[in-house]
Amino acid sequence: MNDAPLRRRDRARLPAAERRRQILDVTTRLIAERGFWGLSMQDVADGCGLTVPGLLHHVGSKDNLLVAVLELRDEEDHRALAAALGRPVDELAGIVPLPEICLTLVRRNAGQPEIVRLFAVLEAESLAPAHPAHRYFQARQESTINAMTLLARAHGVPNPEILARQVMALMDGLQIQWLRDPAGIDLVATWTAAADALFARGATPGRAGAVNPDLSNG
């Protein structure tokens, strides 16, 4: 069968960097399918044609592997966002309006449902304080809200943190609905319609992404 694990005697001897990337890609797929708690190191090893000790040589532990997967995906998303917008991510505030950045993110996510599913599964699982990604997602949420708040403030939003939290809630909620019914929901079109209403409600004329303080009331 084509999907059978590689026989260990047939495994290719990959350079360390390529092997690590293979491990992260296999782990990403398996977590998206089963969640972290359903993931076994044996399954990852089989998917890479390695023994479990050989796998641990590259990643150290299951917890380390999980964090490495999450960090890799964050790095790739940052690079893709910067490329799509034509400038480094840390230079976006005050230059690119928050609605444009959000639309760019949603378009990227629409093209990588497996990665979106990975984060959705892990984010839900990590609500348990004992989960190895609990602190990661806690910090990620805080940094995302802070980044969106800065972007909104730079474009004159009176209550930028309120808008940032609403944008994040809208984005996460629509993605969950889309993951449940990818054939029936156009993520980009649905986001665009909902975001237009959110950003336009009480918008200050001539200031992209600006809203009035009443945004929190509805």
mmCIF file with all atom_site columns, N, CA and C in Angstrom, residues 13-51:
data_model
loop_
_atom_site.group_PDB
_atom_site.id
_atom_site.type_symbol
_atom_site.label_atom_id
_atom_site.label_alt_id
_atom_site.label_comp_id
_atom_site.label_asym_id
_atom_site.label_entity_id
_atom_site.label_seq_id
_atom_site.pdbx_PDB_ins_code
_atom_site.Cartn_x
_atom_site.Cartn_y
_atom_site.Cartn_z
_atom_site.occupancy
_atom_site.B_iso_or_equiv
_atom_site.pdbx_formal_charge
_atom_site.auth_seq_id
_atom_site.auth_comp_id
_atom_site.auth_asym_id
_atom_site.auth_atom_id
_atom_site.pdbx_PDB_model_num
ATOM 1   N N  . ARG A 1 13 ? 18.695 8.180  4.167  1.00 0.00 ? 13 ARG A N  1
ATOM 2   C CA . ARG A 1 13 ? 19.484 8.912  5.152  1.00 0.00 ? 13 ARG A CA 1
ATOM 3   C C  . ARG A 1 13 ? 19.465 10.390 4.757  1.00 0.00 ? 13 ARG A C  1
ATOM 4   N N  . LEU A 1 14 ? 18.545 11.130 5.341  1.00 0.00 ? 14 LEU A N  1
ATOM 5   C CA . LEU A 1 14 ? 18.376 12.537 5.002  1.00 0.00 ? 14 LEU A CA 1
ATOM 6   C C  . LEU A 1 14 ? 19.298 13.404 5.837  1.00 0.00 ? 14 LEU A C  1
ATOM 7   N N  . PRO A 1 15 ? 19.723 14.550 5.278  1.00 0.00 ? 15 PRO A N  1
ATOM 8   C CA . PRO A 1 15 ? 20.436 15.526 6.101  1.00 0.00 ? 15 PRO A CA 1
ATOM 9   C C  . PRO A 1 15 ? 19.572 15.924 7.284  1.00 0.00 ? 15 PRO A C  1
ATOM 10  N N  . ALA A 1 16 ? 20.214 16.342 8.371  1.00 0.00 ? 16 ALA A N  1
ATOM 11  C CA . ALA A 1 16 ? 19.488 16.615 9.611  1.00 0.00 ? 16 ALA A CA 1
ATOM 12  C C  . ALA A 1 16 ? 18.358 17.613 9.418  1.00 0.00 ? 16 ALA A C  1
ATOM 13  N N  . ALA A 1 17 ? 18.613 18.681 8.666  1.00 0.00 ? 17 ALA A N  1
ATOM 14  C CA . ALA A 1 17 ? 17.587 19.707 8.478  1.00 0.00 ? 17 ALA A CA 1
ATOM 15  C C  . ALA A 1 17 ? 16.390 19.144 7.710  1.00 0.00 ? 17 ALA A C  1
ATOM 16  N N  . GLU A 1 18 ? 16.650 18.332 6.684  1.00 0.00 ? 18 GLU A N  1
ATOM 17  C CA . GLU A 1 18 ? 15.557 17.744 5.909  1.00 0.00 ? 18 GLU A CA 1
ATOM 18  C C  . GLU A 1 18 ? 14.779 16.729 6.743  1.00 0.00 ? 18 GLU A C  1
ATOM 19  N N  . ARG A 1 19 ? 15.503 15.957 7.554  1.00 0.00 ? 19 ARG A N  1
ATOM 20  C CA . ARG A 1 19 ? 14.833 14.984 8.415  1.00 0.00 ? 19 ARG A CA 1
ATOM 21  C C  . ARG A 1 19 ? 13.932 15.689 9.419  1.00 0.00 ? 19 ARG A C  1
ATOM 22  N N  . ARG A 1 20 ? 14.430 16.772 9.998  1.00 0.00 ? 20 ARG A N  1
ATOM 23  C CA . ARG A 1 20 ? 13.624 17.496 10.975 1.00 0.00 ? 20 ARG A CA 1
ATOM 24  C C  . ARG A 1 20 ? 12.366 18.063 10.324 1.00 0.00 ? 20 ARG A C  1
ATOM 25  N N  . ARG A 1 21 ? 12.507 18.581 9.120  1.00 0.00 ? 21 ARG A N  1
ATOM 26  C CA . ARG A 1 21 ? 11.339 19.111 8.424  1.00 0.00 ? 21 ARG A CA 1
ATOM 27  C C  . ARG A 1 21 ? 10.347 17.996 8.109  1.00 0.00 ? 21 ARG A C  1
ATOM 28  N N  . GLN A 1 22 ? 10.841 16.844 7.699  1.00 0.00 ? 22 GLN A N  1
ATOM 29  C CA . GLN A 1 22 ? 9.963  15.704 7.448  1.00 0.00 ? 22 GLN A CA 1
ATOM 30  C C  . GLN A 1 22 ? 9.190  15.329 8.711  1.00 0.00 ? 22 GLN A C  1
ATOM 31  N N  . ILE A 1 23 ? 9.887  15.293 9.834  1.00 0.00 ? 23 ILE A N  1
ATOM 32  C CA . ILE A 1 23 ? 9.259  14.948 11.112 1.00 0.00 ? 23 ILE A CA 1
ATOM 33  C C  . ILE A 1 23 ? 8.161  15.950 11.452 1.00 0.00 ? 23 ILE A C  1
ATOM 34  N N  . LEU A 1 24 ? 8.440  17.228 11.261 1.00 0.00 ? 24 LEU A N  1
ATOM 35  C CA . LEU A 1 24 ? 7.456  18.260 11.579 1.00 0.00 ? 24 LEU A CA 1
ATOM 36  C C  . LEU A 1 24 ? 6.249  18.170 10.653 1.00 0.00 ? 24 LEU A C  1
ATOM 37  N N  . ASP A 1 25 ? 6.483  17.880 9.391  1.00 0.00 ? 25 ASP A N  1
ATOM 38  C CA . ASP A 1 25 ? 5.362  17.764 8.445  1.00 0.00 ? 25 ASP A CA 1
ATOM 39  C C  . ASP A 1 25 ? 4.478  16.562 8.780  1.00 0.00 ? 25 ASP A C  1
ATOM 40  N N  . VAL A 1 26 ? 5.094  15.433 9.085  1.00 0.00 ? 26 VAL A N  1
ATOM 41  C CA . VAL A 1 26 ? 4.327  14.240 9.454  1.00 0.00 ? 26 VAL A CA 1
ATOM 42  C C  . VAL A 1 26 ? 3.544  14.489 10.742 1.00 0.00 ? 26 VAL A C  1
ATOM 43  N N  . THR A 1 27 ? 4.193  15.116 11.703 1.00 0.00 ? 27 THR A N  1
ATOM 44  C CA . THR A 1 27 ? 3.529  15.408 12.981 1.00 0.00 ? 27 THR A CA 1
ATOM 45  C C  . THR A 1 27 ? 2.357  16.361 12.780 1.00 0.00 ? 27 THR A C  1
ATOM 46  N N  . THR A 1 28 ? 2.536  17.368 11.947 1.00 0.00 ? 28 THR A N  1
ATOM 47  C CA . THR A 1 28 ? 1.456  18.312 11.652 1.00 0.00 ? 28 THR A CA 1
ATOM 48  C C  . THR A 1 28 ? 0.234  17.579 11.125 1.00 0.00 ? 28 THR A C  1
ATOM 49  N N  . ARG A 1 29 ? 0.448  16.689 10.174 1.00 0.00 ? 29 ARG A N  1
ATOM 50  C CA . ARG A 1 29 ? -0.675 15.944 9.594  1.00 0.00 ? 29 ARG A CA 1
ATOM 51  C C  . ARG A 1 29 ? -1.357 15.068 10.643 1.00 0.00 ? 29 ARG A C  1
ATOM 52  N N  . LEU A 1 30 ? -0.583 14.387 11.446 1.00 0.00 ? 30 LEU A N  1
ATOM 53  C CA . LEU A 1 30 ? -1.150 13.466 12.428 1.00 0.00 ? 30 LEU A CA 1
ATOM 54  C C  . LEU A 1 30 ? -1.916 14.207 13.525 1.00 0.00 ? 30 LEU A C  1
ATOM 55  N N  . ILE A 1 31 ? -1.378 15.333 13.976 1.00 0.00 ? 31 ILE A N  1
ATOM 56  C CA . ILE A 1 31 ? -2.088 16.092 15.017 1.00 0.00 ? 31 ILE A CA 1
ATOM 57  C C  . ILE A 1 31 ? -3.390 16.650 14.461 1.00 0.00 ? 31 ILE A C  1
ATOM 58  N N  . ALA A 1 32 ? -3.362 17.135 13.228 1.00 0.00 ? 32 ALA A N  1
ATOM 59  C CA . ALA A 1 32 ? -4.582 17.662 12.615 1.00 0.00 ? 32 ALA A CA 1
ATOM 60  C C  . ALA A 1 32 ? -5.655 16.580 12.539 1.00 0.00 ? 32 ALA A C  1
ATOM 61  N N  . GLU A 1 33 ? -5.249 15.326 12.355 1.00 0.00 ? 33 GLU A N  1
ATOM 62  C CA . GLU A 1 33 ? -6.196 14.220 12.252 1.00 0.00 ? 33 GLU A CA 1
ATOM 63  C C  . GLU A 1 33 ? -6.663 13.721 13.617 1.00 0.00 ? 33 GLU A C  1
ATOM 64  N N  . ARG A 1 34 ? -5.739 13.708 14.618 1.00 0.00 ? 34 ARG A N  1
ATOM 65  C CA . ARG A 1 34 ? -6.021 12.997 15.866 1.00 0.00 ? 34 ARG A CA 1
ATOM 66  C C  . ARG A 1 34 ? -5.939 13.845 17.121 1.00 0.00 ? 34 ARG A C  1
ATOM 67  N N  . GLY A 1 35 ? -5.389 15.052 17.005 1.00 0.00 ? 35 GLY A N  1
ATOM 68  C CA . GLY A 1 35 ? -5.133 15.840 18.200 1.00 0.00 ? 35 GLY A CA 1
ATOM 69  C C  . GLY A 1 35 ? -3.834 15.401 18.860 1.00 0.00 ? 35 GLY A C  1
ATOM 70  N N  . PHE A 1 36 ? -3.365 16.208 19.792 1.00 0.00 ? 36 PHE A N  1
ATOM 71  C CA . PHE A 1 36 ? -2.101 15.896 20.457 1.00 0.00 ? 36 PHE A CA 1
ATOM 72  C C  . PHE A 1 36 ? -2.218 14.639 21.293 1.00 0.00 ? 36 PHE A C  1
ATOM 73  N N  . TRP A 1 37 ? -3.339 14.480 21.992 1.00 0.00 ? 37 TRP A N  1
ATOM 74  C CA . TRP A 1 37 ? -3.479 13.332 22.895 1.00 0.00 ? 37 TRP A CA 1
ATOM 75  C C  . TRP A 1 37 ? -3.603 12.037 22.112 1.00 0.00 ? 37 TRP A C  1
ATOM 76  N N  . GLY A 1 38 ? -4.039 12.116 20.864 1.00 0.00 ? 38 GLY A N  1
ATOM 77  C CA . GLY A 1 38 ? -4.138 10.913 20.047 1.00 0.00 ? 38 GLY A CA 1
ATOM 78  C C  . GLY A 1 38 ? -2.880 10.626 19.246 1.00 0.00 ? 38 GLY A C  1
ATOM 79  N N  . LEU A 1 39 ? -1.881 11.449 19.421 1.00 0.00 ? 39 LEU A N  1
ATOM 80  C CA . LEU A 1 39 ? -0.623 11.294 18.678 1.00 0.00 ? 39 LEU A CA 1
ATOM 81  C C  . LEU A 1 39 ? 0.331  10.387 19.438 1.00 0.00 ? 39 LEU A C  1
ATOM 82  N N  . SER A 1 40 ? 0.918  9.431  18.752 1.00 0.00 ? 40 SER A N  1
ATOM 83  C CA . SER A 1 40 ? 1.961  8.598  19.365 1.00 0.00 ? 40 SER A CA 1
ATOM 84  C C  . SER A 1 40 ? 3.278  8.822  18.648 1.00 0.00 ? 40 SER A C  1
ATOM 85  N N  . MET A 1 41 ? 4.335  8.768  19.391 1.00 0.00 ? 41 MET A N  1
ATOM 86  C CA . MET A 1 41 ? 5.658  8.919  18.791 1.00 0.00 ? 41 MET A CA 1
ATOM 87  C C  . MET A 1 41 ? 5.939  7.759  17.831 1.00 0.00 ? 41 MET A C  1
ATOM 88  N N  . GLN A 1 42 ? 5.347  6.607  18.103 1.00 0.00 ? 42 GLN A N  1
ATOM 89  C CA . GLN A 1 42 ? 5.515  5.479  17.198 1.00 0.00 ? 42 GLN A CA 1
ATOM 90  C C  . GLN A 1 42 ? 4.929  5.792  15.829 1.00 0.00 ? 42 GLN A C  1
ATOM 91  N N  . ASP A 1 43 ? 3.754  6.445  15.815 1.00 0.00 ? 43 ASP A N  1
ATOM 92  C CA . ASP A 1 43 ? 3.134  6.801  14.539 1.00 0.00 ? 43 ASP A CA 1
ATOM 93  C C  . ASP A 1 43 ? 3.994  7.802  13.768 1.00 0.00 ? 43 ASP A C  1
ATOM 94  N N  . VAL A 1 44 ? 4.555  8.776  14.480 1.00 0.00 ? 44 VAL A N  1
ATOM 95  C CA . VAL A 1 44 ? 5.429  9.744  13.816 1.00 0.00 ? 44 VAL A CA 1
ATOM 96  C C  . VAL A 1 44 ? 6.663  9.040  13.274 1.00 0.00 ? 44 VAL A C  1
ATOM 97  N N  . ALA A 1 45 ? 7.255  8.164  14.095 1.00 0.00 ? 45 ALA A N  1
ATOM 98  C CA . ALA A 1 45 ? 8.445  7.428  13.660 1.00 0.00 ? 45 ALA A CA 1
ATOM 99  C C  . ALA A 1 45 ? 8.134  6.582  12.428 1.00 0.00 ? 45 ALA A C  1
ATOM 100 N N  . ASP A 1 46 ? 6.997  5.886  12.457 1.00 0.00 ? 46 ASP A N  1
ATOM 101 C CA . ASP A 1 46 ? 6.620  5.060  11.306 1.00 0.00 ? 46 ASP A CA 1
ATOM 102 C C  . ASP A 1 46 ? 6.447  5.912  10.053 1.00 0.00 ? 46 ASP A C  1
ATOM 103 N N  . GLY A 1 47 ? 5.831  7.082  10.218 1.00 0.00 ? 47 GLY A N  1
ATOM 104 C CA . GLY A 1 47 ? 5.603  7.951  9.071  1.00 0.00 ? 47 GLY A CA 1
ATOM 105 C C  . GLY A 1 47 ? 6.871  8.488  8.457  1.00 0.00 ? 47 GLY A C  1
ATOM 106 N N  . CYS A 1 48 ? 7.940  8.497  9.244  1.00 0.00 ? 48 CYS A N  1
ATOM 107 C CA . CYS A 1 48 ? 9.231  9.006  8.753  1.00 0.00 ? 48 CYS A CA 1
ATOM 108 C C  . CYS A 1 48 ? 10.226 7.893  8.464  1.00 0.00 ? 48 CYS A C  1
ATOM 109 N N  . GLY A 1 49 ? 9.827  6.639  8.685  1.00 0.00 ? 49 GLY A N  1
ATOM 110 C CA . GLY A 1 49 ? 10.747 5.534  8.472  1.00 0.00 ? 49 GLY A CA 1
ATOM 111 C C  . GLY A 1 49 ? 11.851 5.478  9.504  1.00 0.00 ? 49 GLY A C  1
ATOM 112 N N  . LEU A 1 50 ? 11.537 5.876  10.744 1.00 0.00 ? 50 LEU A N  1
ATOM 113 C CA . LEU A 1 50 ? 12.506 5.901  11.819 1.00 0.00 ? 50 LEU A CA 1
ATOM 114 C C  . LEU A 1 50 ? 12.075 4.982  12.953 1.00 0.00 ? 50 LEU A C  1
ATOM 115 N N  . THR A 1 51 ? 13.000 4.679  13.833 1.00 0.00 ? 51 THR A N  1
ATOM 116 C CA . THR A 1 51 ? 12.649 4.074  15.108 1.00 0.00 ? 51 THR A CA 1
ATOM 117 C C  . THR A 1 51 ? 12.291 5.196  16.071 1.00 0.00 ? 51 THR A C  1
#
